Short mmCIF file of C-alpha atoms in Angstrom, two decimals:
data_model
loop_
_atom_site.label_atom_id
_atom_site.label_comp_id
_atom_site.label_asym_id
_atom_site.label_seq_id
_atom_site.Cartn_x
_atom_site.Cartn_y
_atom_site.Cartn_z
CA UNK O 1 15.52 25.05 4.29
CA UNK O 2 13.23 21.95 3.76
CA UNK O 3 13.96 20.41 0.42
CA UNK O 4 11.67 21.08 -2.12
CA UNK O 5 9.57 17.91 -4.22
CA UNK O 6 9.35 19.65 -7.95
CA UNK O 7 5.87 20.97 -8.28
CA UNK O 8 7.38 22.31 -12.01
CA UNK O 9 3.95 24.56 -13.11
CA UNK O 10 2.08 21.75 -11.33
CA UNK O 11 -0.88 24.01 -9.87
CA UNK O 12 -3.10 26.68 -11.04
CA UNK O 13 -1.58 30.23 -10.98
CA UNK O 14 -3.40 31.25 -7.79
CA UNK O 15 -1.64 28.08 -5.76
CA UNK O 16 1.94 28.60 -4.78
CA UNK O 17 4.44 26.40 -6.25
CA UNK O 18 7.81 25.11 -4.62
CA UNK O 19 10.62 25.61 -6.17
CA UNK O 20 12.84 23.16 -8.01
CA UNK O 21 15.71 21.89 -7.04
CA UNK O 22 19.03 23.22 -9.09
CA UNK O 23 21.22 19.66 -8.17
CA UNK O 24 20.03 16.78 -7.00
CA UNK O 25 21.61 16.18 -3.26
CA UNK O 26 23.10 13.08 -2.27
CA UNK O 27 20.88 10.82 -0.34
CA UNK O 28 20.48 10.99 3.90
CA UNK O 29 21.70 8.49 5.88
CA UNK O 30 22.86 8.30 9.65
CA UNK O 31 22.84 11.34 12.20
CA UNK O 32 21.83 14.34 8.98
CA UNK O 33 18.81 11.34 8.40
CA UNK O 34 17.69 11.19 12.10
CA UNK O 35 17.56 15.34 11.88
CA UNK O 36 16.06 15.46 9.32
CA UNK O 37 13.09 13.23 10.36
CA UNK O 38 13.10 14.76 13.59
CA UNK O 39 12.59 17.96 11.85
CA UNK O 40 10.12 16.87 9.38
CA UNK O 41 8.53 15.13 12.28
CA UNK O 42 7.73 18.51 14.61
CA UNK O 43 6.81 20.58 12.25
CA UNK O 44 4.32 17.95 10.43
CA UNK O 45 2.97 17.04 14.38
CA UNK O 46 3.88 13.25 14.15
CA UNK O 47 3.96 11.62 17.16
CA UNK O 48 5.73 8.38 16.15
CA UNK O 49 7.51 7.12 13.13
CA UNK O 50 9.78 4.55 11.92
CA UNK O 51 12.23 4.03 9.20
CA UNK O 52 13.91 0.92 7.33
CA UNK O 53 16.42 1.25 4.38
CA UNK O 54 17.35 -1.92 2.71
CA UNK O 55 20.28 -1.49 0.03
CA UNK O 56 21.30 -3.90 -2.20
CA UNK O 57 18.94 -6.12 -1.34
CA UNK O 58 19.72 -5.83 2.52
CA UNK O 59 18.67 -4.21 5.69
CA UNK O 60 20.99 -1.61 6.73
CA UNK O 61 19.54 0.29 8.93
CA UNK O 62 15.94 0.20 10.93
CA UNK O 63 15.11 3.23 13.30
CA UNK O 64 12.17 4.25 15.52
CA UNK O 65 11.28 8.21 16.33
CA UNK O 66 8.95 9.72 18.90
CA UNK O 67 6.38 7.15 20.90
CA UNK O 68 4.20 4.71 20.25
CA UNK O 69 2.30 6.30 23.60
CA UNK O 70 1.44 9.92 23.62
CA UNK O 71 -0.23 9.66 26.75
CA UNK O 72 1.99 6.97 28.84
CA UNK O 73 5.32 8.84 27.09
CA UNK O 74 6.15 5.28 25.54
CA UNK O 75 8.68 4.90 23.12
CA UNK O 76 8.35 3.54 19.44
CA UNK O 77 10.94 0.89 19.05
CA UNK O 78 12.08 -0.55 16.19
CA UNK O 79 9.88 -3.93 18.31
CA UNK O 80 6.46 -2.12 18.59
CA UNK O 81 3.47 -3.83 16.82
CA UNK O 82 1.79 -1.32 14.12
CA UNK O 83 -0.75 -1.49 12.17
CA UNK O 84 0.21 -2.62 8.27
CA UNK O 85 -3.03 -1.82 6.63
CA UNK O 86 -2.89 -1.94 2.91
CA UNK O 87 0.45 -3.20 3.34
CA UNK O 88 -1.29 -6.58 4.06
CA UNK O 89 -1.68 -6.89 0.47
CA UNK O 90 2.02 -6.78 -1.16
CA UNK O 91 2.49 -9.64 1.73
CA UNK O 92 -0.49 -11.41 0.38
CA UNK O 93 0.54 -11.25 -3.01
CA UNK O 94 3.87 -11.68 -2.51
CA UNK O 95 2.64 -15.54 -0.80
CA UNK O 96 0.46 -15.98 -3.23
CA UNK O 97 3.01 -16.13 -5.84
CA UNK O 98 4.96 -18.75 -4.22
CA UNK O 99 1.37 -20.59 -5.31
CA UNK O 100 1.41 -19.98 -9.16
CA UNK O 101 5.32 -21.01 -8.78
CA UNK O 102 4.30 -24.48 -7.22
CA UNK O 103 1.42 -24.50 -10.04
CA UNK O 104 -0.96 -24.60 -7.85
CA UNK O 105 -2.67 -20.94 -8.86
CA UNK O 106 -3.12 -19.92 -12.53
CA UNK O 107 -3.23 -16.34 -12.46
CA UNK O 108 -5.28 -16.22 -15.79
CA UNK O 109 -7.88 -18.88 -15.25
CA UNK O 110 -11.19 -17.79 -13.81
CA UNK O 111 -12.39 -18.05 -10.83
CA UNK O 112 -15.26 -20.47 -11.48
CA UNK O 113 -12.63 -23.08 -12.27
CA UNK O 114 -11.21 -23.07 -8.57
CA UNK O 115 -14.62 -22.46 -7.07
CA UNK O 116 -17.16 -25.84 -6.08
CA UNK O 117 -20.03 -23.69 -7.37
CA UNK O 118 -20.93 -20.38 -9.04
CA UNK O 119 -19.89 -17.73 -6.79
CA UNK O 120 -22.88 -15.93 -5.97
CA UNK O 121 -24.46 -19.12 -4.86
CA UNK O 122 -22.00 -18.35 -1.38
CA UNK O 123 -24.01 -15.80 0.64
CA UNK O 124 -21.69 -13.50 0.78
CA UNK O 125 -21.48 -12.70 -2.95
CA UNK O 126 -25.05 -13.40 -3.67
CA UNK O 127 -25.65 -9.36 -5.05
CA UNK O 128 -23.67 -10.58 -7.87
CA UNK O 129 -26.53 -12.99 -8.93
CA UNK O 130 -27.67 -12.27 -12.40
CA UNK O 131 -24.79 -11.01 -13.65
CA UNK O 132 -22.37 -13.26 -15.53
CA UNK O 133 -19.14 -11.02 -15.33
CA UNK O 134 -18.03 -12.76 -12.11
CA UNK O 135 -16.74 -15.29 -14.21
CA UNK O 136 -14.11 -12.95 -15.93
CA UNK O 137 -12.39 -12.62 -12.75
CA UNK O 138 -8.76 -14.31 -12.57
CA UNK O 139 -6.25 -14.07 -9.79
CA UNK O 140 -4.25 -11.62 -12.05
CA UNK O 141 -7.70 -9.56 -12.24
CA UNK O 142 -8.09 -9.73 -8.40
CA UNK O 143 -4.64 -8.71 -7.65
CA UNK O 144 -3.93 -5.85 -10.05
CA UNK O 145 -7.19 -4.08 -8.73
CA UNK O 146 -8.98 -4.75 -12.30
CA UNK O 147 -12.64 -6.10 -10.93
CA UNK O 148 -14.75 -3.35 -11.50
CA UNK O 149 -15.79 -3.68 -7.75
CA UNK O 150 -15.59 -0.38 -5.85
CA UNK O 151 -12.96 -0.42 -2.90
CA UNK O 152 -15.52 -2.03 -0.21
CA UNK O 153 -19.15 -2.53 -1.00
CA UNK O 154 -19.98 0.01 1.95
CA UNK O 155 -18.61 2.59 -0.08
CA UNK O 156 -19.56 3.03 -3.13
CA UNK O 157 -18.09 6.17 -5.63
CA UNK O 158 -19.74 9.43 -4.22
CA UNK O 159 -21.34 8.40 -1.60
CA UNK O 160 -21.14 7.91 2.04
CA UNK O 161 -20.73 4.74 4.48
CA UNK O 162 -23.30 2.36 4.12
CA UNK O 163 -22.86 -0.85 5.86
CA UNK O 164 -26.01 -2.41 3.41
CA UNK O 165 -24.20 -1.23 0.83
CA UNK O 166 -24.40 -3.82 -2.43
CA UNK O 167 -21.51 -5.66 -4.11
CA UNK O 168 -21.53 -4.23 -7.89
CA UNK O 169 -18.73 -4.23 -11.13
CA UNK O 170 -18.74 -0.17 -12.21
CA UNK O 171 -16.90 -1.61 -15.33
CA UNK O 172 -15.99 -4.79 -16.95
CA UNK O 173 -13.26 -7.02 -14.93
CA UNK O 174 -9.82 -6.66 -16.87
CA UNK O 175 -10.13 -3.35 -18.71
CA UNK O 176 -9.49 -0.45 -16.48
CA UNK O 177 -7.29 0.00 -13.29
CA UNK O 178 -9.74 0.59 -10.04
CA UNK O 179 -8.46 -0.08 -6.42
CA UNK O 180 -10.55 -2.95 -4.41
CA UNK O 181 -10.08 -4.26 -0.91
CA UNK O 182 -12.81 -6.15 -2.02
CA UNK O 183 -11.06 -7.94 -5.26
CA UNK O 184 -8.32 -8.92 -2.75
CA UNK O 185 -10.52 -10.61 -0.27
CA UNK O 186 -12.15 -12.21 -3.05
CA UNK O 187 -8.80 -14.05 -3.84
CA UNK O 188 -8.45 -15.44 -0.41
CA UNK O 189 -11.84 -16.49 -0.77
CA UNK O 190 -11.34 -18.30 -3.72
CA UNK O 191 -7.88 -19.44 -2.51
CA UNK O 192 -9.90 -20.85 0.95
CA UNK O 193 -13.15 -21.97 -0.81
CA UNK O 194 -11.69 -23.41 -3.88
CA UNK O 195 -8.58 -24.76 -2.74
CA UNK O 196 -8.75 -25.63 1.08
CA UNK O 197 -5.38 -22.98 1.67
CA UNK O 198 -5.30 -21.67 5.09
CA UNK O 199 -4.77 -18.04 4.25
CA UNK O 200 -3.37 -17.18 7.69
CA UNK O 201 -1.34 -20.13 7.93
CA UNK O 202 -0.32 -19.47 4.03
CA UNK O 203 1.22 -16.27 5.63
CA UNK O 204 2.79 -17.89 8.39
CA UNK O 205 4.50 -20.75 6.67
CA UNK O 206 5.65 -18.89 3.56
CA UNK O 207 6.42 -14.95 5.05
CA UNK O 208 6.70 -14.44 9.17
CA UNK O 209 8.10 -17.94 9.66
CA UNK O 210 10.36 -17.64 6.61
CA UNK O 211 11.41 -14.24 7.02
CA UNK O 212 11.83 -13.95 10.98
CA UNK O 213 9.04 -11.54 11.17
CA UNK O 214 8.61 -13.01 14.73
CA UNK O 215 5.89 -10.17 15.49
CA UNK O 216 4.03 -10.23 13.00
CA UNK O 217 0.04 -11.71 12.53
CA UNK O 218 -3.10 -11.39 10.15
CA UNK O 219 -5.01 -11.34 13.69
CA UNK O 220 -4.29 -9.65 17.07
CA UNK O 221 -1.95 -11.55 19.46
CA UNK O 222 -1.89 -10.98 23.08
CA UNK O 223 1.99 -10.87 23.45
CA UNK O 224 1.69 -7.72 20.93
CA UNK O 225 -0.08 -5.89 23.97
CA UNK O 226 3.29 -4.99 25.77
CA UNK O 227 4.75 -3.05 22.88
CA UNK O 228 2.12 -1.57 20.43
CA UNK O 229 1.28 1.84 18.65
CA UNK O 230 -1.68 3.84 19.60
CA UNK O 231 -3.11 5.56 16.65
CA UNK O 232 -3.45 9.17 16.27
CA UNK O 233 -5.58 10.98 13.86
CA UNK O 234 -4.57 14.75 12.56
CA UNK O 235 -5.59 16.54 15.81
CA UNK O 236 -3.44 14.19 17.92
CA UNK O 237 -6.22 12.62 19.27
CA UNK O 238 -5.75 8.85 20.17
CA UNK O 239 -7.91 6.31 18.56
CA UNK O 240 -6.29 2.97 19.91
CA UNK O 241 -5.15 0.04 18.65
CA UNK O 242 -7.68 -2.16 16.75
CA UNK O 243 -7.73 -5.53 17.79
CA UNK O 244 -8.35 -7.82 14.39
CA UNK O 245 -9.98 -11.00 14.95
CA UNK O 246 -10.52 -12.46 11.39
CA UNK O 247 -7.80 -13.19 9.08
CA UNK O 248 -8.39 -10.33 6.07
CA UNK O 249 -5.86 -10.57 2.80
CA UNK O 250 -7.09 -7.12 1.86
CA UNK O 251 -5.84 -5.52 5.57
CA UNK O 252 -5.94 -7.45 8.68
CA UNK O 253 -1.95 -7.35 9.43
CA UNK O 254 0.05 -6.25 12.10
CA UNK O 255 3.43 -6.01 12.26
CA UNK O 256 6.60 -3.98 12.82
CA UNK O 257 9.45 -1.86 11.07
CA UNK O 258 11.86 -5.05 11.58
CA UNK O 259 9.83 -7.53 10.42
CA UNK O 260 7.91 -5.66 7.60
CA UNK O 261 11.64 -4.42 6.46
CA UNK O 262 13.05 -8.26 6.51
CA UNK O 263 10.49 -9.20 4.32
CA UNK O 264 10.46 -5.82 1.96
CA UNK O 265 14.95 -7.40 1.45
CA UNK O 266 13.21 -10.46 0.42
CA UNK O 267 11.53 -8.53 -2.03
CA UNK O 268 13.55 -6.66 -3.36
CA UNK O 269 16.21 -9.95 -3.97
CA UNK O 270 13.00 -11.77 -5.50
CA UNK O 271 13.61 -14.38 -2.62
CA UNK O 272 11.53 -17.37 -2.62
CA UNK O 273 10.37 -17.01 -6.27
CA UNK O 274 11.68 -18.82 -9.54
CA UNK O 275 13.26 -16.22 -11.58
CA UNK O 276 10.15 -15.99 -14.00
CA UNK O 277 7.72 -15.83 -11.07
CA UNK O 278 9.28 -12.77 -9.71
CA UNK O 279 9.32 -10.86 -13.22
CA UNK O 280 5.69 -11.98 -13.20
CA UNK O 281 4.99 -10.63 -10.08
CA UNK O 282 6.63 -7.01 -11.03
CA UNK O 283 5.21 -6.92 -14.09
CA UNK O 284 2.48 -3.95 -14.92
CA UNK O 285 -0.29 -5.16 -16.31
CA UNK O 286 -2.34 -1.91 -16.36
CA UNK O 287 -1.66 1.43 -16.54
CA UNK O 288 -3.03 4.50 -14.37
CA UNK O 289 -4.63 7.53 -15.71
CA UNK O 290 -6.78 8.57 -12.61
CA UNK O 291 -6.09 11.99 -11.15
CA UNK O 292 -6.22 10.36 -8.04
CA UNK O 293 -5.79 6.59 -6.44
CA UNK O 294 -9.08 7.55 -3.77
CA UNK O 295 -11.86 7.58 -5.06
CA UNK O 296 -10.97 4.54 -6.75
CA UNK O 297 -13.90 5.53 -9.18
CA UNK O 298 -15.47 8.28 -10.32
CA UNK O 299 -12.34 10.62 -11.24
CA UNK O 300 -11.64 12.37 -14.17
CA UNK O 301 -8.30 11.01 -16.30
CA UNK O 302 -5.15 12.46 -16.38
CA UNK O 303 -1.68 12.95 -17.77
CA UNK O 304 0.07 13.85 -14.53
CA UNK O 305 1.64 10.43 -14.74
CA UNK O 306 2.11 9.77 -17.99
CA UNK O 307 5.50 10.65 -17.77
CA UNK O 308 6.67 7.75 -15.56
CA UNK O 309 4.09 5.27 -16.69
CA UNK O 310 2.55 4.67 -13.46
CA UNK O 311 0.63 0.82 -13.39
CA UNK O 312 -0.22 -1.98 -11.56
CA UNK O 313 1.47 -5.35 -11.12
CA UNK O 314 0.15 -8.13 -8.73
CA UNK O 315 -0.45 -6.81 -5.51
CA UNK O 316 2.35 -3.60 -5.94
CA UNK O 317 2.09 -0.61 -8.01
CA UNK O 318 4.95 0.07 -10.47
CA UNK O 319 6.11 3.42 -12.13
CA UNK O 320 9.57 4.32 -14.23
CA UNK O 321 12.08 6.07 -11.87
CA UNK O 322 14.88 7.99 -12.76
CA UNK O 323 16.92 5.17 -12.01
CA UNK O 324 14.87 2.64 -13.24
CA UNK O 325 11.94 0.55 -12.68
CA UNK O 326 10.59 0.96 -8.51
CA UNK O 327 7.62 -0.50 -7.21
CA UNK O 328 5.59 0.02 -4.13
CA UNK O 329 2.67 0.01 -1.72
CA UNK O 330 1.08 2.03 0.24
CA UNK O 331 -0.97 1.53 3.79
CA UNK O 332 -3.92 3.48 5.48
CA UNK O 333 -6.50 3.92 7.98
CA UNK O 334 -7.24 6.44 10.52
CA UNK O 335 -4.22 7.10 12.97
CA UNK O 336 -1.80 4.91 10.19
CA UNK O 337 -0.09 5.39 7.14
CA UNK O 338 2.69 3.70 5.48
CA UNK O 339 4.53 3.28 2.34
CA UNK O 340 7.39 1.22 0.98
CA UNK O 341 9.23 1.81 -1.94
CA UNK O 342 11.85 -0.25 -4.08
CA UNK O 343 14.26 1.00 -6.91
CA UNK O 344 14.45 -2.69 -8.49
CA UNK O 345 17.85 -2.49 -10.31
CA UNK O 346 19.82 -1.57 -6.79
CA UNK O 347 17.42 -3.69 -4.84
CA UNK O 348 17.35 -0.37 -2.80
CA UNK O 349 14.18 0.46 -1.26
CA UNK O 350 12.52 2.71 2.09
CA UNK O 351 9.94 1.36 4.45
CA UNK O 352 8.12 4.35 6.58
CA UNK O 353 5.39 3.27 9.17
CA UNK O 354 4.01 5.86 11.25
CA UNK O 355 1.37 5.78 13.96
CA UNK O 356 -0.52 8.58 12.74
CA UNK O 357 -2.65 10.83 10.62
CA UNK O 358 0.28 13.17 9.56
CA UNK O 359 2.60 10.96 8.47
CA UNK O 360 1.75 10.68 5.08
CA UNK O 361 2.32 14.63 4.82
CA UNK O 362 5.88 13.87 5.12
CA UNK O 363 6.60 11.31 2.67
CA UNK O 364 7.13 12.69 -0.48
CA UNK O 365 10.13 14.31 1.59
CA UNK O 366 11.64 11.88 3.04
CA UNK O 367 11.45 9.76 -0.17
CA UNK O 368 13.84 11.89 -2.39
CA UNK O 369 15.96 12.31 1.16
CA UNK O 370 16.85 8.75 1.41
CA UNK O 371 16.54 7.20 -1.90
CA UNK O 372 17.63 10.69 -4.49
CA UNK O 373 14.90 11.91 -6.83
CA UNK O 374 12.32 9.22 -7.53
CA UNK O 375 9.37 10.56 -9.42
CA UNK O 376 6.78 8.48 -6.92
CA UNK O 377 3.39 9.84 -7.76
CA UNK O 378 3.24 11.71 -4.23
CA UNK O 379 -0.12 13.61 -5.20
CA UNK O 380 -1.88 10.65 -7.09
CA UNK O 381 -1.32 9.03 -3.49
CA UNK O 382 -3.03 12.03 -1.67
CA UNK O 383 0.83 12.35 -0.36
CA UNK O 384 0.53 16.23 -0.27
CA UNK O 385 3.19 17.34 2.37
CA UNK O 386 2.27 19.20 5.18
CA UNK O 387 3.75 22.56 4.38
CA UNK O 388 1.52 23.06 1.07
CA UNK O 389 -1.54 23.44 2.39
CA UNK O 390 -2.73 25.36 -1.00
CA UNK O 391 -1.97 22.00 -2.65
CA UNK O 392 -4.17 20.09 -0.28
CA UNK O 393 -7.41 22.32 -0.30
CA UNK O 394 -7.81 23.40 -4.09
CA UNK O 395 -9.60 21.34 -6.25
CA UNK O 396 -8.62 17.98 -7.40
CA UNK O 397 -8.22 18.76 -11.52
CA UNK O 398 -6.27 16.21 -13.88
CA UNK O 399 -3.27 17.16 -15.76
CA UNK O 400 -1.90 19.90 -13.18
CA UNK O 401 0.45 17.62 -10.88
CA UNK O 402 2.49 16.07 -12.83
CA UNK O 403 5.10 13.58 -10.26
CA UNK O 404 7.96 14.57 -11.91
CA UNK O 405 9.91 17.06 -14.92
CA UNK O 406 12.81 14.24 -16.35
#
């Protein structure tokens, strides 16, 4: 019998609820681990996905399932190049701290100090003419996903893709928490404009070089060709492997389970960072009340994670976990979705990367299998799993899933 998340009196009365567990169990690891995601992984129809633990600050153990190939019957390896998405951005962040440790980035100072000339004088931010609150932004603003910029300026809260769509704030930079691929690219404009830093080479020299993430780039390489994930979305249907040209802080990042997981030890240990830096780096400067992370704007507020104080930090969300302070970052586009998670006092954390649709549905799972009860806000990150499909189709209303009963 699966194990259950605790849904508590989390839904409506008309939506089934799991129930909670009597004991916690002690954590998978090994051969009951690999059955477990095999398990997980049939019955949630993922074709490939791949696991890293690191524990005490350490990789122990790094393990590919199923195939990168559905149609060739490939293999995922533990050496196949997948797509990071959003995980792009705890790297970026991550190397853009080792800037503010040199001095050469104050988070707090605006952005008009680092750039040559006011920002919507560059074309590409020009819809922001007129309006002065451009110059509230700050590094710390740009990573915590405080702008008041919707996610990308092609979608904008409620509704649909438009690639004319208009750069706008929807509030005023610094006061509420509101996630933005565009406040992230922003940085690395700044950081590229204003200071004459490399961005991809920033990532080279201070992460894959560093770290031995050997097959790892913020643009496509041709040597990932021989080993790399096809995408799949919840039908199984394949939608390739998207070949990124330009060099994107917000998401342009591919990678694998062994490199992403040397760097996520690095993390957790605080490596390359002055002690300070790395408190800095973990430290929440906002809290969450949205029902929901997508849309970033637009929902109603909530209490559901009151309870474990879910914020942001710079470039990582944060929330309290049984066991202490964890932080983590999620990663998705169509036929990808990943998530890392750390439990800072153990330096024990979880990378899953999986080339498809599904594999977010079995997340919340695996989380409490390998690291014990953990609280992570599993429905806040649209991580319904796949066996609650009440869950997933009733309405999205605040205060009724709670991420965890302490």
């Amino acid at each position: 019998m699966l194990r259950s998340l605790i849904f508590g009196s989390l839904l409506a009365v008309s939506v089934p609820v799991a129930p909670a567990l009597a004991a916690e169990t002690a954590p998978l690891r090994g051969d009951a681990l690999d059955a477990r995601i095999a398990f997980l992984m049939k019955e949630a129809k993922v074709p490939g996905f791949a696991v890293a633990i690191v524990e005490n600050g350490k990789v122990v153990s790094v393990k590919a399932y199923g195939q990168r190939d559905v149609e060739k019957g490939l293999p995922l390896t533990t050496d196949t190049v997948m797509y990071a998405a959003s995980l792009t951005k705890a790297a970026f962040a991550y190397a853009t701290m080792s800037l503010v440790d040199e001095g050469k980035l104050d988070l707090d100072a605006s952005i008009a100090k680092d750039l040559p000339k006011p920002l919507p004088e560059y074309p590409k931010y020009a819809d922001l003419a007129g309006d002065e609150r451009w110059r509230k932004l700050t590094p710390s603003i740009l990573l915590s996903h405080r702008t008041g910029f919707p996610n990308f300026r092609f979608w904008h809260p409620g509704k649909d893709y438009d690639p004319d769509g208009k750069l706008m704030f929807y509030f005023d930079p610094g006061t509420r928490y509101g996630y933005s691929g565009e406040g992230i690219n922003l940085l690395q404009f700044v950081l590229e404009n204003g200071k004459g830093i490399d961005v991809g080479q920033l990532m080279k020299a201070r992460l894959f070089e560093r770290y031995g993430m050997k097959r790892s780039g913020m643009v496509w390489r041709d040597d990932f060709a021989e080993n790399v994930a096809i995408g799949y979305d919840e039908a199984g249907k394949p939608l390739g492997h998207k070949r990124r040209e330009s060099v994107r802080a917000a998401g342009s990042m591919d990678t694998t389970i062994t490199d992403y997981a040397n760097l996520l030890a690095a993390m957790s240990r605080g490596d390359g960072l002055k002690p300070a830096t790395y408190r800095t780096w973990l430290k929440p400067v906002v809290k969450i009340h949205s029902v929901r992370q997508f849309p970033t704007i637009g929902l109603a507020d909530s209490k559901d994670n009151d309870s474990i104080s879910l914020g942001y930090a710079m470039g990582v969300g944060t929330f309290e976990s049984p066991r202490g302070p964890a932080f983590f970052k999620e990663g998705h586009d169509d036929g990808t979705n990943n998530l890392f998670v750390c439990l800072e006092r153990s330096q024990t954390c979880v990378l899953m990367m999986s080339n498809s649709s599904n594999g977010e549905s079995i997340f919340a799972y695996l989380l409490d299998d390998v690291l014990g009860k953990t609280c992570f806000p599993w429905y806040w990150s649209s991580y319904v799993p796949y066996d609650r499909p009440a869950v997933r189709s009733a309405p999205v209303m605040p205060d009724r899933h709670p991420a965890c009963v302490l």
